Each structure stands twice: as structure tokens, then as C-alpha cells.
Amino acid sequence: MAATMTNNINKVIEKSRVKYNEVLQSKYVGMSIKVDGVETKGQLEENTRRTNIKEENTYTITASLETPVHKGSLVEVRRDYENPDDVLKGLVISRPNKTPVDWYFYVLAFNVNVKRVRSKPIYARNGDRIGDEPDIIDEIPCFVQRVDQRERMVGAGIDSDSVNSITTTNDWDIKKDDILYIGNDKYKVTDINELETDMFSGYMTYYRE
């Protein structure tokens, strides 16, 4: 009896999932989404709580159950099917929640591209170091915001010189003392949250030579 009931429930759920996925194929319902490069369909909802810049840039997104999503995944959402350039990019900042028909999870949208420049030393023929030259230059999409007083109170270990927090995917191997540019402003990474292993989270301060 119990086994029959379970089988019937599973059949209903499977039918619902198929129907749901069919509806999402409509350009008026489903958005084109990429999760770590894997294309899927889903929906996007803005955060109703918008008291700070992080909340303003946080979205709830759904994706099909076949999508290999995890905390730290890179997400790209084409918000307007008529405008291929209207793409929201960000990373998953929560553990994905599973429903009978899809995944839903929270995405923090990137709000700036940071340029990282790593240099290598230049040596004269006699072995003396005579300067440095750019070795690696990366354009890194990130979420950056000012470190406010509340964050300093909660994170007692934040370096007192830190002015901005920075969040991005783990793809970039950002290290302490990396030099980062936002426009004409130059920063140095002062601290890295070693407890956050699914994504990069750290702090930076103004760089003064």
C-alpha cells in the first residue's frame, strides 16, 4: 500500500517537473541562464529587502534540477531576450535548495570589474635588481562594497586599514598583497577570509607606494 502511494506521488511529481520545464521554454516565462557554463532555463526575482548595496545586488534564481549548481558557481542571466547584451553576472552565495521541480538559490551580482596586475622583477646582467615589469594582467568581475561600521563590529579581525570588501569566484587565485585597480584607484589585498572555501572573500585598502 505504502509503496503504491509513493510510486503514485513520484509519477505526479515527474509529470509536474516535465510540465514546468515545458512552460519555462517560453521566452515570456523562462530566462536563459548559464551556471558554470551549463545552459538552462529559470527565473530571477529581485530582493525585496534593499537596505544596503549587497541586498540590492542579491537575487533569487531558479534552475532545472539537471543543472550542476553549487555555492560559488558562476551565474550568467540573460534578462531581456531581445537584448543579448543585458546579462547579469554573479556568483551563488547560498547552498542551493531543492524543490520537486527545480533548484533555487541566491546570487550576488558583480558590480565592478577589478584589474589585477602582478609584476615580476627585472635584473641587470650583473644580477642586480633594477625594477619590475607587468607579468599578469587580469580583468576580474567582482562585488565590491565599503566596509561599514557594522561589519567592523561583527568581524573583529578585519584589518583596521581595510576600506573595501571584495567577493568573487575562486577562479582567480587572488592572494594577499595583490595589487588591484578600480578605475584610477589602486588597492592592495590586506586580508582573506580563509574560512570561506567556496568563493573568494577578502578585504583591501588604498595602496600607497
Coordinates of N, CA and C in Angstrom, one line a residue:
M1 N 0.8 -1.2 0.0 CA 0.0 0.0 0.0 C 0.9 1.3 0.0
A2 N 1.8 1.3 0.9 CA 2.7 2.5 1.1 C 3.5 2.6 -0.2
A3 N 4.0 1.5 -0.7 CA 4.9 1.6 -1.9 C 4.1 2.1 -3.1
T4 N 2.8 1.7 -3.2 CA 2.0 2.1 -4.3 C 1.7 3.6 -4.2
M5 N 1.5 4.1 -3.0 CA 1.2 5.5 -2.8 C 2.5 6.3 -3.2
T6 N 3.7 5.8 -2.8 CA 4.9 6.5 -3.1 C 5.1 6.6 -4.6
N7 N 4.9 5.5 -5.3 CA 5.0 5.5 -6.7 C 4.1 6.5 -7.4
N8 N 2.8 6.5 -6.9 CA 1.9 7.5 -7.5 C 2.3 8.9 -7.3
I9 N 2.9 9.2 -6.1 CA 3.4 10.6 -5.8 C 4.5 10.9 -6.7
N10 N 5.4 9.9 -6.9 CA 6.6 10.2 -7.8 C 6.2 10.4 -9.2
K11 N 5.1 9.7 -9.7 CA 4.6 9.9 -11.0 C 4.1 11.4 -11.2
V12 N 3.3 11.8 -10.2 CA 2.8 13.1 -10.2 C 3.9 14.2 -10.2
I13 N 4.9 14.0 -9.4 CA 6.0 14.9 -9.3 C 6.7 15.0 -10.7
E14 N 6.9 13.8 -11.3 CA 7.6 13.8 -12.5 C 6.8 14.5 -13.6
K15 N 5.5 14.3 -13.6 CA 4.7 15.0 -14.6 C 4.7 16.5 -14.4
S16 N 4.7 16.9 -13.1 CA 4.8 18.3 -12.8 C 6.1 18.9 -13.3
R17 N 7.2 18.2 -13.1 CA 8.5 18.6 -13.5 C 8.6 18.8 -15.0
V18 N 8.1 17.8 -15.7 CA 8.1 17.9 -17.2 C 7.3 19.1 -17.6
K19 N 6.1 19.3 -17.1 CA 5.2 20.4 -17.5 C 5.9 21.8 -17.1
Y20 N 6.5 21.8 -16.0 CA 7.2 23.0 -15.5 C 8.3 23.4 -16.5
N21 N 9.1 22.4 -16.9 CA 10.2 22.7 -17.8 C 9.7 23.1 -19.2
E22 N 8.6 22.6 -19.6 CA 8.0 23.0 -20.8 C 7.6 24.4 -20.8
V23 N 6.9 24.8 -19.7 CA 6.5 26.2 -19.5 C 7.7 27.2 -19.6
L24 N 8.8 26.8 -18.9 CA 10.0 27.6 -18.9 C 10.6 27.9 -20.2
Q25 N 10.3 27.1 -21.2 CA 10.9 27.3 -22.6 C 10.3 28.5 -23.2
S26 N 9.2 29.0 -22.7 CA 8.6 30.2 -23.3 C 9.5 31.4 -22.9
K27 N 9.8 32.2 -23.9 CA 10.6 33.4 -23.7 C 9.9 34.4 -22.8
Y28 N 8.6 34.3 -22.6 CA 7.9 35.2 -21.7 C 7.9 34.7 -20.2
V29 N 8.4 33.5 -20.0 CA 8.3 32.9 -18.7 C 9.8 32.6 -18.2
G30 N 10.5 31.9 -19.0 CA 11.8 31.4 -18.5 C 12.9 32.3 -19.1
M31 N 14.0 32.5 -18.3 CA 15.2 33.3 -18.8 C 16.3 32.3 -19.1
S32 N 17.1 32.7 -20.1 CA 18.3 31.9 -20.4 C 19.3 32.1 -19.4
I33 N 19.8 31.0 -18.8 CA 20.7 31.1 -17.7 C 21.9 30.1 -17.9
K34 N 23.1 30.6 -17.6 CA 24.2 29.7 -17.6 C 24.8 29.6 -16.2
V35 N 25.0 28.3 -15.8 CA 25.6 28.1 -14.4 C 26.9 27.3 -14.7
D36 N 28.0 28.0 -14.4 CA 29.4 27.4 -14.7 C 29.4 27.0 -16.2
G37 N 28.8 27.8 -17.1 CA 28.9 27.5 -18.5 C 27.8 26.5 -19.0
V38 N 27.0 25.9 -18.1 CA 26.0 25.0 -18.5 C 24.7 25.8 -18.7
E39 N 24.1 25.7 -19.9 CA 22.9 26.4 -20.2 C 21.6 25.7 -19.6
T40 N 20.7 26.6 -19.1 CA 19.5 26.1 -18.6 C 18.4 27.2 -18.7
K41 N 17.2 26.9 -18.2 CA 16.2 27.9 -18.1 C 15.8 28.1 -16.7
G42 N 15.4 29.3 -16.3 CA 15.0 29.5 -15.0 C 14.3 30.9 -14.8
Q43 N 14.2 31.3 -13.6 CA 13.6 32.6 -13.3 C 14.5 33.4 -12.4
L44 N 14.3 34.7 -12.3 CA 15.0 35.6 -11.5 C 14.0 36.5 -10.7
E45 N 14.3 36.7 -9.4 CA 13.5 37.6 -8.6 C 14.4 38.5 -7.8
E46 N 14.1 39.8 -7.9 CA 14.9 40.8 -7.1 C 14.6 40.6 -5.6
N47 N 15.6 41.1 -4.8 CA 15.5 41.0 -3.4 C 14.5 42.1 -2.9
T48 N 13.5 41.7 -2.1 CA 12.5 42.7 -1.6 C 13.2 43.6 -0.5
R49 N 14.2 43.0 0.2 CA 14.9 43.8 1.2 C 16.1 44.5 0.6
R50 N 16.1 45.8 0.6 CA 17.1 46.6 -0.1 C 17.6 47.7 0.7
T51 N 18.2 47.4 1.9 CA 18.6 48.4 2.8 C 20.1 48.7 2.6
N52 N 20.8 47.9 1.8 CA 22.2 48.2 1.6 C 22.6 47.7 0.2
I53 N 23.8 48.0 -0.3 CA 24.2 47.7 -1.7 C 24.3 46.2 -1.9
K54 N 24.6 45.4 -0.9 CA 24.7 44.0 -1.0 C 23.3 43.4 -1.3
E55 N 22.3 43.9 -0.5 CA 21.0 43.4 -0.6 C 20.4 43.8 -2.0
E56 N 20.8 45.0 -2.4 CA 20.3 45.5 -3.7 C 20.8 44.6 -4.9
N57 N 22.0 44.0 -4.7 CA 22.6 43.2 -5.7 C 22.4 41.7 -5.5
T58 N 21.5 41.3 -4.6 CA 21.2 39.9 -4.4 C 19.9 39.5 -5.0
Y59 N 19.9 38.4 -5.7 CA 18.8 37.9 -6.4 C 18.5 36.4 -6.1
T60 N 17.2 36.1 -6.2 CA 16.8 34.7 -6.1 C 16.7 34.1 -7.5
I61 N 17.3 33.0 -7.8 CA 17.3 32.4 -9.1 C 16.9 31.0 -9.0
T62 N 16.2 30.5 -10.1 CA 15.9 29.1 -10.2 C 16.6 28.5 -11.4
A63 N 16.8 27.2 -11.3 CA 17.4 26.5 -12.4 C 16.9 25.0 -12.4
S64 N 16.9 24.3 -13.5 CA 16.4 23.0 -13.6 C 17.3 22.0 -12.7
L65 N 16.7 20.9 -12.3 CA 17.3 20.0 -11.4 C 18.5 19.3 -12.1
E66 N 18.6 19.4 -13.4 CA 19.8 18.8 -14.1 C 21.0 19.7 -14.0
T67 N 20.8 20.9 -13.5 CA 21.9 21.9 -13.5 C 22.9 21.6 -12.4
P68 N 24.2 21.5 -12.6 CA 25.2 21.2 -11.6 C 25.6 22.5 -10.8
V69 N 24.6 23.0 -10.0 CA 24.9 24.3 -9.3 C 25.4 24.0 -7.9
H70 N 26.3 24.9 -7.4 CA 26.7 24.8 -6.0 C 27.1 26.1 -5.5
K71 N 27.3 26.3 -4.3 CA 27.8 27.6 -3.7 C 29.1 27.9 -4.3
G72 N 29.2 29.1 -4.9 CA 30.4 29.6 -5.5 C 30.3 29.5 -7.0
S73 N 29.3 28.9 -7.6 CA 29.1 28.8 -9.0 C 29.0 30.2 -9.7
L74 N 29.5 30.3 -10.9 CA 29.4 31.5 -11.7 C 28.0 31.4 -12.4
V75 N 27.2 32.5 -12.3 CA 25.9 32.5 -12.9 C 25.8 33.7 -13.9
E76 N 25.2 33.4 -15.1 CA 25.0 34.5 -16.1 C 23.5 34.4 -16.5
V77 N 22.8 35.5 -16.4 CA 21.4 35.5 -16.7 C 21.1 36.5 -17.8
R78 N 20.5 36.1 -18.9 CA 20.1 37.0 -19.9 C 18.7 37.5 -19.6
R79 N 18.7 38.8 -19.1 CA 17.4 39.3 -18.5 C 16.4 39.7 -19.6
D80 N 16.9 40.1 -20.8 CA 16.0 40.5 -21.8 C 16.3 39.7 -23.1
Y81 N 15.3 38.9 -23.5 CA 15.6 38.0 -24.7 C 15.8 38.8 -25.9
E82 N 15.3 40.1 -26.0 CA 15.5 40.9 -27.2 C 16.9 41.6 -27.2
N83 N 17.6 41.6 -26.0 CA 18.8 42.3 -25.9 C 19.9 41.4 -25.3
P84 N 20.7 40.8 -26.2 CA 21.7 39.8 -25.8 C 22.8 40.4 -24.9
D85 N 22.9 41.7 -24.9 CA 23.9 42.3 -24.0 C 23.5 42.6 -22.6
D86 N 22.2 42.4 -22.3 CA 21.7 42.6 -21.0 C 21.8 41.3 -20.2
V87 N 23.0 41.1 -19.7 CA 23.4 39.9 -19.0 C 23.8 40.2 -17.5
L88 N 23.1 39.7 -16.6 CA 23.5 39.8 -15.2 C 24.5 38.7 -14.8
K89 N 25.7 39.0 -14.3 CA 26.6 38.1 -13.9 C 26.9 38.1 -12.4
G90 N 27.0 37.0 -11.7 CA 27.3 37.0 -10.3 C 27.7 35.6 -9.9
L91 N 27.7 35.4 -8.6 CA 28.0 34.0 -8.1 C 27.0 33.6 -7.0
V92 N 26.9 32.3 -6.9 CA 25.9 31.7 -5.9 C 26.5 31.8 -4.5
I93 N 25.8 32.5 -3.6 CA 26.3 32.7 -2.3 C 25.6 31.9 -1.2
S94 N 24.7 30.9 -1.6 CA 24.0 30.1 -0.7 C 24.1 28.6 -1.2
R95 N 23.8 27.7 -0.3 CA 23.6 26.3 -0.7 C 22.3 26.2 -1.5
P96 N 22.4 25.6 -2.7 CA 21.1 25.5 -3.4 C 20.1 24.7 -2.7
N97 N 18.8 25.1 -2.8 CA 17.7 24.4 -2.2 C 16.9 23.7 -3.3
K98 N 16.6 22.4 -3.0 CA 15.9 21.6 -4.0 C 14.4 21.5 -3.7
T99 N 13.7 21.7 -4.8 CA 12.2 21.6 -4.7 C 11.9 20.4 -5.6
P100 N 10.6 19.9 -5.7 CA 10.3 18.8 -6.6 C 10.6 19.1 -8.0
V101 N 10.7 20.4 -8.4 CA 10.8 20.7 -9.9 C 12.0 21.5 -10.2
D102 N 12.7 22.1 -9.3 CA 13.9 22.9 -9.6 C 14.8 23.1 -8.4
W103 N 15.9 23.8 -8.7 CA 16.8 24.4 -7.6 C 16.4 25.9 -7.5
Y104 N 16.5 26.4 -6.3 CA 16.5 27.8 -6.1 C 17.7 28.2 -5.2
F105 N 18.3 29.4 -5.5 CA 19.5 29.8 -4.7 C 19.6 31.3 -4.9
Y106 N 20.5 31.8 -4.0 CA 20.8 33.3 -4.0 C 22.1 33.6 -4.7
V107 N 22.0 34.6 -5.6 CA 23.1 35.1 -6.4 C 23.5 36.5 -6.0
L108 N 24.7 36.8 -5.8 CA 25.2 38.1 -5.6 C 25.8 38.6 -6.9
A109 N 25.2 39.7 -7.5 CA 25.6 40.2 -8.8 C 26.9 41.0 -8.7
F110 N 27.8 40.8 -9.6 CA 29.0 41.6 -9.7 C 28.7 43.0 -10.0
N111 N 29.4 44.0 -9.4 CA 29.1 45.4 -9.6 C 30.3 46.2 -10.2
V112 N 31.4 45.5 -10.4 CA 32.6 46.2 -10.9 C 33.6 45.1 -11.5
N113 N 34.4 45.5 -12.4 CA 35.5 44.7 -12.9 C 36.8 45.3 -12.3
V114 N 37.5 44.5 -11.6 CA 38.8 44.9 -11.0 C 39.9 44.4 -11.9
K115 N 40.9 45.3 -12.1 CA 42.1 44.9 -12.8 C 43.2 44.5 -11.9
R116 N 43.7 43.3 -12.0 CA 44.8 42.9 -11.2 C 46.1 42.9 -12.0
V117 N 47.2 43.5 -11.5 CA 48.4 43.5 -12.1 C 49.5 42.8 -11.2
R118 N 50.0 41.7 -11.7 CA 51.2 41.1 -11.0 C 52.4 41.4 -11.7
S119 N 53.5 41.7 -11.0 CA 54.7 42.1 -11.7 C 55.8 41.1 -11.4
K120 N 56.8 41.1 -12.2 CA 58.0 40.2 -12.0 C 59.2 41.1 -12.0
P121 N 60.3 40.8 -11.2 CA 61.5 41.6 -11.2 C 62.3 41.6 -12.4
I122 N 62.9 42.7 -12.7 CA 63.9 42.8 -13.8 C 65.3 42.9 -13.2
Y123 N 66.2 42.1 -13.8 CA 67.6 42.1 -13.3 C 68.5 42.6 -14.4
A124 N 69.6 43.3 -13.9 CA 70.7 43.6 -14.8 C 71.6 42.4 -15.1
R125 N 72.5 42.5 -16.0 CA 73.3 41.4 -16.3 C 74.2 41.0 -15.2
N126 N 74.5 42.0 -14.3 CA 75.3 41.6 -13.1 C 74.5 41.0 -12.0
G127 N 73.2 40.8 -12.2 CA 72.3 40.2 -11.2 C 71.6 41.2 -10.3
D128 N 71.9 42.5 -10.4 CA 71.2 43.5 -9.6 C 69.8 43.7 -10.0
R129 N 68.9 43.8 -9.1 CA 67.5 44.1 -9.4 C 67.4 45.5 -9.8
I130 N 66.8 45.8 -11.0 CA 66.7 47.2 -11.4 C 65.3 47.7 -11.6
G131 N 64.3 46.8 -11.2 CA 62.9 47.3 -11.3 C 61.9 46.1 -11.5
D132 N 60.7 46.4 -11.9 CA 59.7 45.4 -12.1 C 59.0 45.7 -13.4
E133 N 58.4 44.6 -14.0 CA 57.5 44.8 -15.2 C 56.3 44.0 -15.0
P134 N 55.2 44.4 -15.6 CA 53.9 43.6 -15.5 C 54.1 42.2 -16.1
D135 N 53.6 41.3 -15.3 CA 53.7 39.9 -15.7 C 52.3 39.3 -16.0
I136 N 51.3 39.6 -15.2 CA 50.0 39.1 -15.4 C 49.0 40.2 -15.2
I137 N 48.1 40.4 -16.1 CA 47.1 41.4 -16.0 C 45.7 40.7 -16.2
D138 N 44.8 40.8 -15.2 CA 43.5 40.1 -15.3 C 42.4 41.2 -15.1
E139 N 41.3 41.0 -15.8 CA 40.1 41.7 -15.5 C 39.2 40.8 -14.8
I140 N 38.9 41.1 -13.5 CA 38.2 40.2 -12.6 C 36.9 40.8 -12.2
P141 N 35.7 40.1 -12.6 CA 34.4 40.6 -12.2 C 34.2 40.3 -10.7
C142 N 33.8 41.3 -10.0 CA 33.7 41.2 -8.5 C 32.5 41.9 -8.0
F143 N 32.2 41.7 -6.7 CA 31.3 42.5 -6.0 C 32.1 43.2 -4.9
V144 N 32.1 44.5 -4.9 CA 32.9 45.3 -4.0 C 32.0 46.3 -3.3
Q145 N 32.2 46.4 -2.0 CA 31.5 47.4 -1.2 C 32.3 48.0 -0.1
R146 N 32.0 49.2 0.4 CA 32.7 49.8 1.5 C 32.5 48.9 2.8
V147 N 33.6 48.9 3.6 CA 33.5 48.2 4.9 C 32.8 49.2 5.8
D148 N 31.6 48.9 6.3 CA 30.9 49.9 7.2 C 31.2 49.5 8.7
Q149 N 30.7 50.4 9.6 CA 30.9 50.2 11.0 C 30.4 48.9 11.5
R150 N 29.2 48.5 11.0 CA 28.6 47.3 11.5 C 29.4 46.1 11.1
E151 N 30.0 46.1 9.9 CA 30.8 44.9 9.5 C 32.1 44.9 10.3
R152 N 32.6 46.0 10.7 CA 33.8 46.0 11.6 C 33.5 45.5 13.0
M153 N 32.3 45.7 13.5 CA 31.9 45.2 14.8 C 31.7 43.7 14.7
V154 N 31.1 43.2 13.7 CA 30.8 41.8 13.5 C 32.1 41.0 13.3
G155 N 32.9 41.6 12.3 CA 34.2 40.9 12.0 C 35.4 41.6 12.7
A156 N 35.6 41.2 14.0 CA 36.6 41.9 14.8 C 38.0 41.7 14.2
G157 N 38.2 40.8 13.4 CA 39.6 40.5 12.9 C 39.9 41.3 11.6
I158 N 38.9 42.1 11.1 CA 39.2 42.9 9.9 C 40.3 43.9 10.1
D159 N 41.2 43.9 9.2 CA 42.4 44.9 9.3 C 41.8 46.3 9.4
S160 N 42.4 47.1 10.3 CA 41.9 48.4 10.5 C 42.0 49.3 9.3
D161 N 43.0 49.0 8.4 CA 43.2 49.8 7.2 C 42.3 49.5 6.1
S162 N 41.5 48.4 6.2 CA 40.7 47.9 5.1 C 39.6 48.9 4.8
V163 N 39.3 49.2 3.6 CA 38.3 50.2 3.2 C 37.2 49.5 2.4
N164 N 37.5 48.4 1.7 CA 36.5 47.7 0.9 C 36.6 46.2 1.1
S165 N 35.4 45.6 1.0 CA 35.4 44.1 0.9 C 35.2 43.7 -0.5
I166 N 35.7 42.5 -0.9 CA 35.7 42.1 -2.2 C 35.3 40.6 -2.3
T167 N 34.3 40.3 -3.2 CA 33.8 38.9 -3.3 C 33.8 38.5 -4.8
T168 N 34.3 37.3 -5.1 CA 34.3 36.8 -6.4 C 34.4 35.3 -6.4
T169 N 34.5 34.7 -7.6 CA 34.7 33.2 -7.6 C 36.1 32.8 -7.3
N170 N 36.3 31.6 -7.1 CA 37.7 31.1 -6.7 C 38.6 30.9 -8.0
D171 N 38.1 31.3 -9.1 CA 38.9 31.0 -10.4 C 40.1 31.9 -10.5
W172 N 40.3 32.9 -9.7 CA 41.3 33.9 -10.0 C 42.5 33.8 -9.1
D173 N 42.5 33.0 -8.1 CA 43.7 32.8 -7.2 C 44.2 34.1 -6.7
I174 N 43.3 34.9 -6.1 CA 43.7 36.2 -5.5 C 44.5 35.9 -4.3
K175 N 45.6 36.6 -4.1 CA 46.4 36.4 -2.9 C 46.6 37.7 -2.1
K176 N 46.9 37.6 -0.9 CA 47.2 38.7 0.0 C 48.4 39.5 -0.7
D177 N 48.2 40.8 -0.6 CA 49.2 41.8 -1.2 C 49.1 42.0 -2.7
D178 N 48.1 41.2 -3.4 CA 47.8 41.5 -4.8 C 47.4 43.0 -4.9
I179 N 47.9 43.6 -6.0 CA 47.5 45.0 -6.3 C 46.3 45.0 -7.3
L180 N 45.3 45.7 -6.9 CA 44.0 45.7 -7.7 C 43.7 47.2 -8.0
Y181 N 43.2 47.4 -9.3 CA 42.8 48.7 -9.7 C 41.3 48.7 -9.9
I182 N 40.6 49.8 -9.4 CA 39.2 50.0 -9.7 C 39.2 51.4 -10.4
G183 N 39.1 51.5 -11.7 CA 39.3 52.8 -12.3 C 40.7 53.3 -12.1
N184 N 40.9 54.5 -11.6 CA 42.2 55.0 -11.4 C 42.7 54.8 -10.0
D185 N 41.8 54.2 -9.1 CA 42.2 53.9 -7.7 C 42.9 52.6 -7.6
K186 N 43.9 52.6 -6.8 CA 44.8 51.5 -6.6 C 44.7 50.9 -5.2
Y187 N 44.5 49.6 -5.1 CA 44.3 49.0 -3.8 C 45.2 47.8 -3.6
K188 N 45.4 47.4 -2.4 CA 46.2 46.2 -2.0 C 45.3 45.3 -1.2
V189 N 45.3 44.0 -1.5 CA 44.6 43.0 -0.7 C 45.2 42.9 0.7
T190 N 44.5 43.1 1.7 CA 45.1 43.1 3.1 C 44.7 41.9 3.9
D191 N 43.6 41.2 3.5 CA 43.1 40.1 4.3 C 42.2 39.2 3.5
I192 N 42.3 37.9 3.7 CA 41.5 36.9 3.0 C 40.7 36.1 4.1
N193 N 39.5 35.9 3.8 CA 38.7 35.0 4.7 C 39.0 33.5 4.4
E194 N 39.8 33.0 5.2 CA 40.3 31.6 4.9 C 39.2 30.6 5.2
L195 N 38.1 31.0 6.0 CA 37.1 30.0 6.3 C 36.1 29.9 5.2
E196 N 36.1 30.8 4.2 CA 35.2 30.8 3.1 C 35.9 30.1 2.0
T197 N 35.6 28.8 1.8 CA 36.3 28.0 0.8 C 35.6 27.9 -0.6
D198 N 34.3 28.2 -0.6 CA 33.6 28.0 -1.8 C 33.7 29.2 -2.8
M199 N 34.2 30.3 -2.3 CA 34.4 31.5 -3.1 C 35.5 32.4 -2.5
F200 N 35.9 33.4 -3.2 CA 36.9 34.3 -2.6 C 36.2 35.5 -1.9
S201 N 36.6 35.7 -0.7 CA 36.1 36.8 0.1 C 37.3 37.4 0.9
G202 N 37.5 38.7 0.7 CA 38.6 39.4 1.3 C 38.4 40.9 1.5
Y203 N 39.5 41.5 1.9 CA 39.4 43.0 2.1 C 40.6 43.6 1.5
M204 N 40.5 44.9 1.2 CA 41.6 45.6 0.6 C 41.6 47.1 1.1
T205 N 42.8 47.7 0.9 CA 43.0 49.1 1.4 C 43.6 49.9 0.3
Y206 N 43.6 51.2 0.4 CA 44.3 52.0 -0.6 C 45.8 51.7 -0.6
Y207 N 46.3 51.6 -1.8 CA 47.8 51.3 -2.0 C 48.5 52.6 -2.1
R208 N 49.5 52.8 -1.3 CA 50.4 54.0 -1.4 C 51.8 53.5 -1.5
E209 N 52.5 53.9 -2.6 CA 53.8 53.5 -2.8 C 54.8 54.4 -2.0

